[in-house]
């Protein structure tokens, strides 16, 4: 039965990372079919953590994560000129009902899914009340959870349609929770379903309509001008013909 060990293992790693400058992000997507996937990226910008690939591989141990059979867990060791890190991908995690598991990361409760990320404490070595007590001074953190339907509850998070985002490390350290509809698209407006990714397409479509309308107007004006000029041309030709007959 999937427990909060997934979140605990990853947030414990984050707490250790916070001995130095680091960044951490998690993107969770919940399927209306009753499973979820999560992509977690941890990076250390000082070079003191993830010095070996085995440190990353250990984070993806299914037994340590407490994931059920059938769950896929992969890790990718991240290297770069300025930082090293680990990308952990967990997919196909079955979501139990609320009465099946009291300690699950995600549960199905009636017509909604509920997610609870546990508290994992403050920054290592910080002195309470000091300016350095904030995790934001040493870590860039972001957690995004996307439900099938609209978000119905997300204290401290920024909600857009079916997605809630937290990007304050201190808030995340204290633990966060959210709920959203389990039915695909429920409570989400048509415009929110389109999403920001389609704004550019919409703008391009509008620009095309404006350009097309301008082209039609130019053609109509040109036809009117040609129509106005035609009688004058015929009149001039007729006068010339009469003058030639008189000369004969």
Coordinates of N, CA and C in Angstrom, one line a residue:
X1 N 0.8 -1.2 0.0 CA 0.0 0.0 0.0 C 0.9 1.2 0.0
X2 N 0.7 2.2 -0.9 CA 1.6 3.3 -1.1 C 1.5 4.2 0.2
X3 N 2.7 4.4 0.8 CA 2.7 5.3 2.0 C 3.4 6.6 1.7
X4 N 3.5 7.4 2.7 CA 4.1 8.7 2.6 C 5.7 8.5 2.6
X5 N 6.1 7.3 2.5 CA 7.6 7.1 2.5 C 8.2 7.7 1.2
X6 N 7.4 7.8 0.2 CA 7.9 8.5 -1.1 C 8.3 9.9 -0.7
X7 N 7.4 10.6 -0.1 CA 7.6 12.0 0.2 C 8.7 12.1 1.3
X8 N 8.7 11.2 2.3 CA 9.6 11.3 3.4 C 11.0 11.1 2.9
X9 N 11.2 10.1 2.0 CA 12.6 9.8 1.5 C 13.1 10.9 0.7
X10 N 12.3 11.5 -0.1 CA 12.7 12.6 -1.0 C 13.0 13.9 -0.2
X11 N 12.1 14.2 0.8 CA 12.3 15.4 1.6 C 13.4 15.2 2.6
X12 N 13.7 14.0 3.0 CA 14.9 13.8 3.8 C 16.2 14.1 3.0
X13 N 16.2 13.6 1.8 CA 17.3 13.9 0.9 C 17.4 15.4 0.7
X14 N 16.3 16.1 0.6 CA 16.3 17.6 0.4 C 16.9 18.2 1.7
X15 N 16.5 17.8 2.9 CA 17.0 18.3 4.1 C 18.5 18.2 4.2
X16 N 19.0 17.1 3.7 CA 20.5 16.9 3.7 C 21.1 17.8 2.7
X17 N 20.5 18.0 1.6 CA 21.0 18.9 0.6 C 21.1 20.3 1.1
X18 N 20.2 20.7 2.0 CA 20.1 22.0 2.4 C 21.2 22.5 3.3
X19 N 22.1 21.6 3.6 CA 23.4 22.0 4.2 C 24.1 22.9 3.3
X20 N 23.8 22.9 2.0 CA 24.4 23.8 1.0 C 23.3 24.3 0.1
X21 N 23.7 25.1 -0.9 CA 22.7 25.7 -1.8 C 22.2 24.6 -2.7
X22 N 20.9 24.5 -2.9 CA 20.3 23.5 -3.7 C 19.0 23.9 -4.3
X23 N 18.4 23.1 -5.2 CA 17.1 23.3 -5.7 C 16.4 22.0 -5.8
X24 N 15.1 22.1 -5.6 CA 14.2 20.9 -5.5 C 12.9 21.1 -6.1
X25 N 12.4 20.2 -6.9 CA 11.1 20.4 -7.5 C 10.4 19.1 -7.7
X26 N 9.1 19.1 -7.6 CA 8.3 17.9 -7.8 C 7.1 18.2 -8.6
X27 N 6.8 17.5 -9.7 CA 5.7 17.6 -10.5 C 4.8 16.3 -10.4
X28 N 3.7 16.4 -9.8 CA 2.8 15.3 -9.6 C 1.6 15.4 -10.5
X29 N 1.2 14.3 -11.1 CA 0.0 14.3 -12.0 C -0.8 13.1 -11.6
X30 N -2.1 13.4 -11.2 CA -3.0 12.4 -10.8 C -4.0 12.0 -11.9
X31 N -4.1 10.7 -12.2 CA -5.0 10.3 -13.3 C -6.4 9.9 -12.8
X32 N -7.4 10.2 -13.6 CA -8.8 9.8 -13.1 C -8.9 8.3 -13.0
X33 N -8.0 7.5 -13.6 CA -8.1 6.1 -13.5 C -7.6 5.6 -12.1
X34 N -7.2 6.5 -11.2 CA -6.8 6.1 -9.9 C -5.3 5.8 -9.7
X35 N -4.4 6.4 -10.5 CA -3.0 6.3 -10.2 C -2.4 7.7 -10.3
X36 N -1.1 7.7 -9.9 CA -0.5 9.0 -10.0 C 1.0 8.8 -10.4
X37 N 1.6 9.8 -11.0 CA 3.0 9.8 -11.3 C 3.6 11.1 -10.7
X38 N 4.9 11.0 -10.4 CA 5.6 12.1 -9.9 C 7.1 12.2 -10.4
X39 N 7.5 13.4 -10.8 CA 8.9 13.6 -11.2 C 9.5 14.5 -10.2
X40 N 10.6 14.1 -9.6 CA 11.3 14.9 -8.6 C 12.7 15.2 -9.1
X41 N 13.1 16.4 -9.1 CA 14.4 16.8 -9.5 C 15.1 17.5 -8.3
X42 N 16.3 17.0 -7.9 CA 17.1 17.6 -6.9 C 18.5 18.0 -7.4
X43 N 18.9 19.2 -7.1 CA 20.2 19.6 -7.6 C 21.0 20.3 -6.5
X44 N 22.3 20.1 -6.5 CA 23.2 20.8 -5.6 C 24.2 21.6 -6.4
X45 N 24.2 22.9 -6.0 CA 25.0 23.8 -6.8 C 26.4 24.0 -6.2
X46 N 26.7 23.3 -5.1 CA 28.1 23.5 -4.5 C 29.0 22.3 -4.8
X47 N 28.4 21.2 -5.3 CA 29.3 20.0 -5.6 C 29.5 19.2 -4.4
X48 N 28.9 19.4 -3.3 CA 29.1 18.6 -2.1 C 28.2 17.4 -2.0
X49 N 27.1 17.4 -2.7 CA 26.1 16.3 -2.7 C 26.0 15.7 -4.1
X50 N 25.6 14.5 -4.2 CA 25.5 13.7 -5.5 C 26.8 13.7 -6.2
X51 N 27.8 13.5 -5.4 CA 29.2 13.4 -6.1 C 29.4 12.1 -6.8
X52 N 28.5 11.1 -6.4 CA 28.6 9.8 -7.1 C 27.2 9.4 -7.6
X53 N 27.1 8.7 -8.7 CA 25.8 8.2 -9.2 C 25.1 7.3 -8.3
X54 N 25.8 6.6 -7.4 CA 25.1 5.7 -6.5 C 24.2 6.4 -5.5
X55 N 24.6 7.7 -5.2 CA 23.7 8.5 -4.3 C 22.4 8.8 -4.9
X56 N 22.3 8.9 -6.2 CA 21.1 9.1 -6.9 C 20.3 7.8 -7.0
X57 N 21.0 6.7 -7.4 CA 20.3 5.4 -7.5 C 19.6 5.0 -6.2
X58 N 20.2 5.3 -5.1 CA 19.7 5.0 -3.8 C 18.3 5.6 -3.6
X59 N 18.1 6.8 -4.1 CA 16.8 7.5 -3.9 C 15.7 6.8 -4.7
X60 N 16.0 6.0 -5.6 CA 15.0 5.3 -6.4 C 14.7 3.9 -6.0
X61 N 15.2 3.5 -4.8 CA 14.9 2.1 -4.3 C 13.4 2.0 -4.0
X62 N 12.7 1.1 -4.7 CA 11.3 1.0 -4.5 C 10.9 0.6 -3.1
X63 N 11.8 -0.2 -2.4 CA 11.5 -0.7 -1.1 C 11.6 0.5 -0.1
X64 N 12.6 1.4 -0.3 CA 12.7 2.6 0.5 C 11.6 3.5 0.3
X65 N 11.1 3.6 -0.9 CA 10.0 4.5 -1.3 C 8.7 4.0 -0.8
X66 N 8.6 2.7 -0.5 CA 7.4 2.2 -0.1 C 6.3 2.1 -1.1
X67 N 6.7 1.9 -2.4 CA 5.7 1.9 -3.5 C 5.2 0.5 -3.7
X68 N 3.9 0.3 -4.1 CA 3.4 -1.1 -4.3 C 3.9 -1.7 -5.6
X69 N 3.7 -3.0 -5.7 CA 4.1 -3.8 -6.8 C 3.4 -3.2 -8.1
X70 N 4.1 -3.2 -9.2 CA 3.6 -2.6 -10.4 C 3.9 -1.2 -10.6
X71 N 4.6 -0.5 -9.6 CA 5.0 0.8 -9.8 C 6.3 0.9 -10.5
X72 N 6.5 1.8 -11.4 CA 7.8 2.0 -12.1 C 8.5 3.1 -11.5
X73 N 9.8 2.9 -11.1 CA 10.7 3.9 -10.5 C 12.0 3.9 -11.3
X74 N 12.3 5.1 -11.8 CA 13.6 5.3 -12.5 C 14.3 6.5 -12.0
X75 N 15.7 6.4 -12.1 CA 16.5 7.5 -11.7 C 17.4 7.9 -12.8
X76 N 17.8 9.2 -12.8 CA 18.7 9.7 -13.8 C 19.7 10.6 -13.1
X77 N 21.0 10.3 -13.2 CA 22.0 11.1 -12.6 C 22.3 12.3 -13.4
X78 N 22.2 13.5 -12.8 CA 22.3 14.7 -13.6 C 23.7 15.3 -13.3
X79 N 24.3 15.7 -14.4 CA 25.7 16.3 -14.2 C 25.7 17.6 -15.1
X80 N 26.5 18.5 -14.6 CA 26.6 19.8 -15.3 C 27.9 20.5 -14.9
X81 N 28.1 21.6 -15.5 CA 29.3 22.4 -15.2 C 29.2 23.0 -13.8
X82 N 28.0 23.4 -13.4 CA 27.8 24.1 -12.2 C 27.1 23.3 -11.1
X83 N 26.5 22.2 -11.4 CA 25.7 21.5 -10.4 C 25.6 20.0 -10.8
X84 N 25.3 19.2 -9.8 CA 24.9 17.8 -10.0 C 23.6 17.5 -9.3
X85 N 23.0 16.4 -9.7 CA 21.7 16.2 -9.1 C 21.1 14.8 -9.5
X86 N 19.8 14.7 -9.2 CA 19.2 13.4 -9.4 C 17.7 13.7 -9.9
X87 N 17.3 12.9 -10.9 CA 15.9 13.0 -11.4 C 15.3 11.7 -11.1
X88 N 14.3 11.7 -10.2 CA 13.5 10.5 -9.9 C 12.1 10.5 -10.5
X89 N 11.8 9.5 -11.2 CA 10.5 9.4 -11.8 C 9.7 8.2 -11.3
X90 N 8.6 8.4 -10.7 CA 7.7 7.4 -10.1 C 6.4 7.4 -10.9
X91 N 6.0 6.3 -11.5 CA 4.7 6.3 -12.2 C 3.9 5.0 -12.0
X92 N 2.6 5.2 -12.2 CA 1.7 4.0 -12.0 C 1.5 3.6 -10.6
X93 N 1.5 4.6 -9.6 CA 1.3 4.3 -8.2 C -0.2 4.3 -8.0
X94 N -0.7 3.1 -7.5 CA -2.2 3.0 -7.3 C -2.6 3.8 -6.1
X95 N -3.7 4.5 -6.2 CA -4.2 5.4 -5.2 C -5.3 4.6 -4.4
X96 N -5.1 4.4 -3.1 CA -6.1 3.7 -2.3 C -7.2 4.7 -1.9
X97 N -8.3 4.1 -1.4 CA -9.4 4.9 -0.9 C -9.0 5.4 0.5
X98 N -9.6 6.4 1.0 CA -9.3 7.0 2.3 C -9.4 6.0 3.4
X99 N -10.4 5.1 3.3 CA -10.6 4.1 4.4 C -9.6 2.9 4.3
X100 N -8.9 2.8 3.2 CA -7.9 1.7 3.1 C -6.5 2.1 3.7
X101 N -6.2 3.4 3.7 CA -4.9 3.7 4.2 C -4.9 5.1 4.9
X102 N -4.4 5.1 6.1 CA -4.4 6.4 6.9 C -3.1 7.2 6.6
X103 N -2.1 6.5 6.0 CA -0.8 7.2 5.9 C -0.4 7.3 4.5
X104 N -1.3 7.3 3.5 CA -1.0 7.4 2.1 C -0.7 8.8 1.7
X105 N 0.2 8.9 0.7 CA 0.5 10.2 0.1 C -0.7 10.8 -0.6
X106 N -1.4 9.9 -1.4 CA -2.6 10.3 -2.1 C -3.7 9.3 -1.8
X107 N -4.9 9.8 -1.6 CA -6.0 8.9 -1.3 C -7.2 9.4 -2.1
X108 N -8.1 8.5 -2.4 CA -9.4 8.8 -3.0 C -10.4 8.9 -1.9
X109 N -11.1 10.1 -1.8 CA -12.1 10.3 -0.8 C -13.3 10.8 -1.5
X110 N -14.2 9.9 -1.7 CA -15.5 10.2 -2.4 C -15.2 10.6 -3.9
X111 N -15.6 11.8 -4.2 CA -15.4 12.3 -5.6 C -14.2 13.1 -5.8
X112 N -13.3 13.0 -4.8 CA -12.1 13.8 -4.8 C -10.8 13.0 -4.5
X113 N -9.7 13.5 -4.9 CA -8.4 13.0 -4.5 C -7.8 14.0 -3.5
X114 N -7.1 13.5 -2.5 CA -6.4 14.3 -1.5 C -5.0 13.9 -1.4
X115 N -4.1 14.9 -1.4 CA -2.6 14.8 -1.3 C -2.1 15.4 -0.1
X116 N -1.3 14.7 0.7 CA -0.7 15.3 1.9 C 0.9 15.1 1.8
X117 N 1.6 16.2 1.7 CA 3.1 16.1 1.8 C 3.5 16.4 3.2
X118 N 4.2 15.5 3.9 CA 4.5 15.7 5.3 C 5.5 16.8 5.6
X119 N 5.5 17.2 6.9 CA 6.5 18.2 7.3 C 7.8 17.5 7.4
X120 N 8.9 18.2 7.1 CA 10.2 17.6 7.2 C 11.2 18.5 8.0
X121 N 10.8 19.6 8.6 CA 11.6 20.3 9.5 C 12.3 21.5 8.8
X122 N 13.1 22.2 9.5 CA 13.8 23.5 9.0 C 15.1 23.2 8.4
X123 N 15.8 24.3 8.0 CA 17.1 24.2 7.4 C 18.1 23.7 8.4
X124 N 19.0 22.8 8.0 CA 20.0 22.3 8.9 C 20.9 23.4 9.3
X125 N 21.2 23.5 10.6 CA 22.2 24.4 11.1 C 21.6 25.8 11.3
X126 N 20.3 26.0 11.0 CA 19.8 27.4 11.1 C 19.5 27.6 12.6
X127 N 19.6 28.9 13.0 CA 19.3 29.3 14.3 C 18.0 29.9 14.4
X128 N 17.0 29.4 15.2 CA 15.7 29.9 15.3 C 15.7 31.4 15.5
X129 N 14.9 32.1 14.7 CA 14.8 33.6 14.8 C 15.8 34.3 14.0
X130 N 16.8 33.7 13.5 CA 17.8 34.4 12.7 C 17.4 34.5 11.3
X131 N 18.0 35.4 10.5 CA 17.7 35.6 9.1 C 18.0 34.4 8.3
X132 N 18.9 33.6 8.8 CA 19.3 32.4 8.0 C 18.3 31.2 8.3
X133 N 17.3 31.4 9.2 CA 16.4 30.4 9.6 C 15.5 30.0 8.4
X134 N 15.4 30.8 7.4 CA 14.5 30.6 6.3 C 15.2 29.6 5.3
X135 N 14.4 28.6 4.9 CA 14.9 27.7 3.9 C 15.1 28.3 2.6
X136 N 14.4 29.4 2.4 CA 14.5 30.1 1.1 C 15.9 30.7 0.8
X137 N 16.7 30.8 1.9 CA 18.0 31.4 1.8 C 19.0 30.4 1.2
X138 N 18.6 29.1 1.2 CA 19.5 28.0 0.8 C 18.9 27.1 -0.3
X139 N 17.6 27.2 -0.5 CA 17.0 26.2 -1.4 C 15.9 26.9 -2.3
X140 N 15.9 26.5 -3.5 CA 14.8 26.9 -4.4 C 13.9 25.7 -4.5
X141 N 12.7 25.9 -4.1 CA 11.7 24.7 -4.0 C 10.5 25.0 -4.8
X142 N 9.9 24.0 -5.4 CA 8.7 24.1 -6.1 C 8.0 22.8 -6.2
X143 N 6.7 22.8 -5.8 CA 5.9 21.6 -5.9 C 4.6 21.9 -6.7
X144 N 4.3 21.1 -7.7 CA 3.1 21.3 -8.5 C 2.3 20.0 -8.5
X145 N 1.0 20.1 -8.3 CA 0.1 18.9 -8.3 C -1.0 19.2 -9.2
X146 N -1.2 18.3 -10.2 CA -2.3 18.5 -11.1 C -3.3 17.4 -10.9
X147 N -4.6 17.8 -10.7 CA -5.7 16.8 -10.5 C -6.4 16.6 -11.8
X148 N -7.2 15.6 -11.9 CA -8.1 15.5 -13.1 C -9.0 16.6 -13.3
X149 N -9.6 17.0 -12.2 CA -10.6 18.2 -12.2 C -10.0 19.4 -11.4
X150 N -10.9 20.3 -11.1 CA -10.5 21.5 -10.4 C -10.0 21.3 -9.0
X151 N -9.0 22.1 -8.6 CA -8.5 22.1 -7.2 C -9.6 22.6 -6.3
X152 N -9.9 21.9 -5.3 CA -11.0 22.4 -4.3 C -10.4 22.9 -3.0
X153 N -9.2 22.6 -2.7 CA -8.6 23.0 -1.4 C -7.1 22.9 -1.6
X154 N -6.4 24.0 -1.2 CA -4.9 24.0 -1.3 C -4.4 25.2 -0.5
X155 N -4.4 25.1 0.8 CA -3.9 26.2 1.7 C -2.4 26.5 1.3
X156 N -2.2 27.8 1.1 CA -0.9 28.3 0.9 C -0.4 28.2 -0.6
X157 N -1.2 27.6 -1.4 CA -0.8 27.3 -2.8 C -1.4 28.3 -3.8
X158 N -0.9 28.4 -5.0 CA -1.4 29.2 -6.1 C -2.1 28.2 -7.0
X159 N -3.4 28.5 -7.2 CA -4.3 27.5 -7.9 C -4.6 28.1 -9.3
X160 N -4.4 27.3 -10.3 CA -4.9 27.6 -11.7 C -5.6 26.4 -12.2
X161 N -6.9 26.5 -12.2 CA -7.7 25.4 -12.8 C -7.5 24.1 -12.0
X162 N -6.9 23.1 -12.6 CA -6.7 21.8 -12.0 C -5.3 21.6 -11.3
X163 N -4.5 22.7 -11.3 CA -3.1 22.6 -10.8 C -2.9 23.6 -9.7
X164 N -2.2 23.1 -8.6 CA -1.8 24.0 -7.5 C -0.3 23.9 -7.4
X165 N 0.3 25.1 -7.1 CA 1.8 25.2 -7.1 C 2.1 25.9 -5.8
X166 N 3.2 25.3 -5.1 CA 3.8 26.0 -4.0 C 5.3 26.2 -4.4
X167 N 5.8 27.4 -4.1 CA 7.2 27.7 -4.4 C 7.9 28.4 -3.3
X168 N 7.4 28.2 -2.1 CA 8.0 28.8 -0.9 C 8.5 27.6 -0.1
X169 N 9.8 27.6 0.1 CA 10.5 26.4 0.8 C 10.0 26.3 2.2
X170 N 9.8 27.5 2.9 CA 9.4 27.4 4.3 C 8.0 26.8 4.4
X171 N 7.1 27.2 3.5 CA 5.8 26.6 3.5 C 5.8 25.1 3.3
X172 N 6.6 24.7 2.3 CA 6.7 23.3 2.0 C 7.3 22.5 3.2
X173 N 8.3 23.1 3.9 CA 8.9 22.4 5.0 C 7.9 22.1 6.1
X174 N 6.9 22.9 6.2 CA 5.9 22.7 7.3 C 4.9 21.7 6.8
X175 N 4.9 21.3 5.6 CA 3.9 20.3 5.1 C 2.8 21.0 4.4
X176 N 2.3 20.5 3.3 CA 1.2 21.0 2.5 C 0.2 19.9 2.2
X177 N -1.0 20.4 1.8 CA -2.0 19.4 1.4 C -2.9 20.1 0.4
X178 N -3.6 19.2 -0.4 CA -4.5 19.8 -1.4 C -5.5 18.7 -1.8
X179 N -6.6 19.1 -2.3 CA -7.7 18.2 -2.8 C -8.2 18.7 -4.1
X180 N -8.7 17.8 -5.0 CA -9.2 18.2 -6.3 C -10.2 17.1 -6.8
X181 N -11.0 17.5 -7.7 CA -12.0 16.5 -8.2 C -11.3 15.4 -9.0
X182 N -11.9 14.2 -8.8 CA -11.3 13.0 -9.4 C -11.8 12.8 -10.9
X183 N -12.9 13.5 -11.2 CA -13.5 13.4 -12.6 C -12.8 14.4 -13.5
X184 N -12.4 13.9 -14.7 CA -11.7 14.7 -15.6 C -12.4 15.9 -16.0
X185 N -11.8 17.1 -15.8 CA -12.4 18.4 -16.3 C -13.5 18.9 -15.4
X186 N -13.9 18.2 -14.3 CA -14.9 18.8 -13.5 C -14.5 20.0 -12.8
X187 N -15.4 21.1 -12.8 CA -15.1 22.3 -12.2 C -14.1 23.2 -12.9
X188 N -13.6 22.8 -14.0 CA -12.6 23.6 -14.8 C -13.3 24.2 -15.9
X189 N -13.1 25.6 -16.1 CA -13.8 26.3 -17.1 C -13.2 26.0 -18.5
X190 N -13.9 26.3 -19.5 CA -13.5 26.0 -20.9 C -12.1 26.7 -21.2
X191 N -12.0 28.0 -20.7 CA -10.8 28.7 -21.0 C -9.6 28.1 -20.3
X192 N -9.8 27.6 -19.0 CA -8.8 27.0 -18.3 C -8.3 25.7 -18.9
X193 N -9.3 25.0 -19.5 CA -9.0 23.7 -20.2 C -8.1 24.0 -21.4
X194 N -8.3 25.1 -22.1 CA -7.5 25.4 -23.2 C -6.0 25.6 -22.8
X195 N -5.9 26.4 -21.7 CA -4.6 26.5 -21.1 C -3.7 27.6 -21.8
X196 N -2.7 28.0 -21.1 CA -1.8 29.1 -21.6 C -1.1 28.7 -22.8
X197 N -0.9 27.3 -23.0 CA -0.1 26.9 -24.1 C -0.8 27.2 -25.5
X198 N -2.1 27.4 -25.4 CA -2.8 27.7 -26.7 C -3.0 29.2 -26.9
X199 N -2.6 30.0 -26.0 CA -2.7 31.5 -26.2 C -2.1 32.0 -27.5
X200 N -0.9 31.4 -27.7 CA -0.2 31.9 -28.9 C -0.9 31.5 -30.2
X201 N -1.5 30.3 -30.1 CA -2.3 29.8 -31.3 C -3.5 30.7 -31.5
X202 N -4.2 31.0 -30.3 CA -5.4 31.9 -30.4 C -5.0 33.3 -31.0
X203 N -3.8 33.8 -30.6 CA -3.4 35.1 -31.1 C -3.1 35.0 -32.6
X204 N -2.5 33.9 -33.0 CA -2.2 33.7 -34.4 C -3.5 33.6 -35.2
X205 N -4.5 33.0 -34.7 CA -5.8 32.8 -35.4 C -6.4 34.2 -35.5
X206 N -6.4 35.0 -34.5 CA -7.0 36.3 -34.5 C -6.3 37.2 -35.5
X207 N -4.9 37.1 -35.5 CA -4.1 37.9 -36.5 C -4.5 37.5 -37.9
X208 N -4.7 36.2 -38.1 CA -5.1 35.7 -39.5 C -6.4 36.3 -39.9
X209 N -7.4 36.3 -39.0 CA -8.7 36.8 -39.3 C -8.6 38.3 -39.6
X210 N -7.8 39.1 -38.8 CA -7.7 40.5 -39.1 C -7.1 40.7 -40.5
X211 N -6.0 39.9 -40.8 CA -5.3 40.1 -42.1 C -6.3 39.7 -43.2
X212 N -7.1 38.7 -43.0 CA -8.0 38.3 -44.0 C -9.1 39.4 -44.3
X213 N -9.6 40.0 -43.2 CA -10.6 41.0 -43.3 C -10.0 42.2 -44.0
X214 N -8.8 42.6 -43.7 CA -8.1 43.7 -44.4 C -8.0 43.4 -45.9
X215 N -7.6 42.2 -46.2 CA -7.5 41.8 -47.6 C -8.8 42.0 -48.4
X216 N -9.9 41.5 -47.8 CA -11.2 41.6 -48.4 C -11.6 43.0 -48.6
X217 N -11.3 43.9 -47.6 CA -11.7 45.3 -47.7 C -10.9 46.0 -48.9
X218 N -9.6 45.6 -49.0 CA -8.8 46.2 -50.1 C -9.4 45.8 -51.5
X219 N -9.8 44.5 -51.6 CA -10.3 44.0 -52.9 C -11.6 44.8 -53.2
X220 N -12.4 45.0 -52.2 CA -13.7 45.7 -52.5 C -13.5 47.1 -52.9
X221 N -12.5 47.8 -52.2 CA -12.2 49.2 -52.6 C -11.7 49.2 -54.1
X222 N -10.8 48.3 -54.4 CA -10.3 48.2 -55.8 C -11.3 48.0 -56.8
X223 N -12.3 47.1 -56.5 CA -13.4 46.9 -57.4 C -14.3 48.1 -57.6
X224 N -14.5 48.8 -56.5 CA -15.3 50.0 -56.6 C -14.7 51.1 -57.5
X225 N -13.3 51.2 -57.3 CA -12.6 52.2 -58.1 C -12.6 51.8 -59.6
X226 N -12.5 50.5 -59.9 CA -12.5 50.1 -61.3 C -13.9 50.3 -61.9
X227 N -14.9 50.1 -61.0 CA -16.3 50.3 -61.5 C -16.6 51.8 -61.8
X228 N -16.0 52.7 -61.0 CA -16.2 54.1 -61.2 C -15.5 54.6 -62.5
X229 N -14.4 54.0 -62.8 CA -13.6 54.4 -63.9 C -14.1 53.9 -65.2
X230 N -14.8 52.8 -65.2 CA -15.3 52.2 -66.4 C -16.3 53.1 -67.2
X231 N -17.3 53.7 -66.7 CA -18.2 54.6 -67.5 C -17.4 55.7 -68.1
X232 N -16.5 56.3 -67.4 CA -15.7 57.5 -68.0 C -14.9 57.0 -69.2
X233 N -14.4 55.8 -69.2 CA -13.6 55.3 -70.3 C -14.5 55.0 -71.5
X234 N -15.8 54.5 -71.2 CA -16.7 54.2 -72.3 C -17.1 55.5 -72.9
X235 N -17.4 56.6 -72.1 CA -17.8 57.9 -72.7 C -16.8 58.5 -73.6
X236 N -15.5 58.4 -73.1 CA -14.4 59.0 -73.9 C -14.3 58.3 -75.3
X237 N -14.5 57.0 -75.3 CA -14.4 56.2 -76.6 C -15.5 56.6 -77.5
X238 N -16.7 56.8 -76.9 CA -17.9 57.2 -77.7 C -17.7 58.5 -78.4
X239 N -17.2 59.5 -77.6 CA -17.0 60.9 -78.1 C -16.0 60.8 -79.3
X240 N -15.0 60.1 -79.2 CA -13.9 60.0 -80.2 C -14.5 59.4 -81.5
X241 N -15.4 58.4 -81.3 CA -16.0 57.8 -82.5 C -16.9 58.8 -83.2
X242 N -17.7 59.6 -82.5 CA -18.6 60.6 -83.1 C -17.8 61.6 -83.8
X243 N -16.7 62.0 -83.3 CA -15.9 63.1 -83.9 C -15.3 62.5 -85.2
X244 N -14.9 61.3 -85.3 CA -14.4 60.7 -86.5 C -15.5 60.7 -87.6
X245 N -16.7 60.4 -87.2 CA -17.8 60.3 -88.2 C -18.1 61.7 -88.8
X246 N -18.1 62.8 -87.9 CA -18.3 64.1 -88.4 C -17.3 64.5 -89.4
X247 N -16.0 64.1 -89.2 CA -15.0 64.6 -90.1 C -15.2 63.9 -91.5
X248 N -15.8 62.7 -91.5 CA -16.0 62.1 -92.8 C -17.1 62.8 -93.5

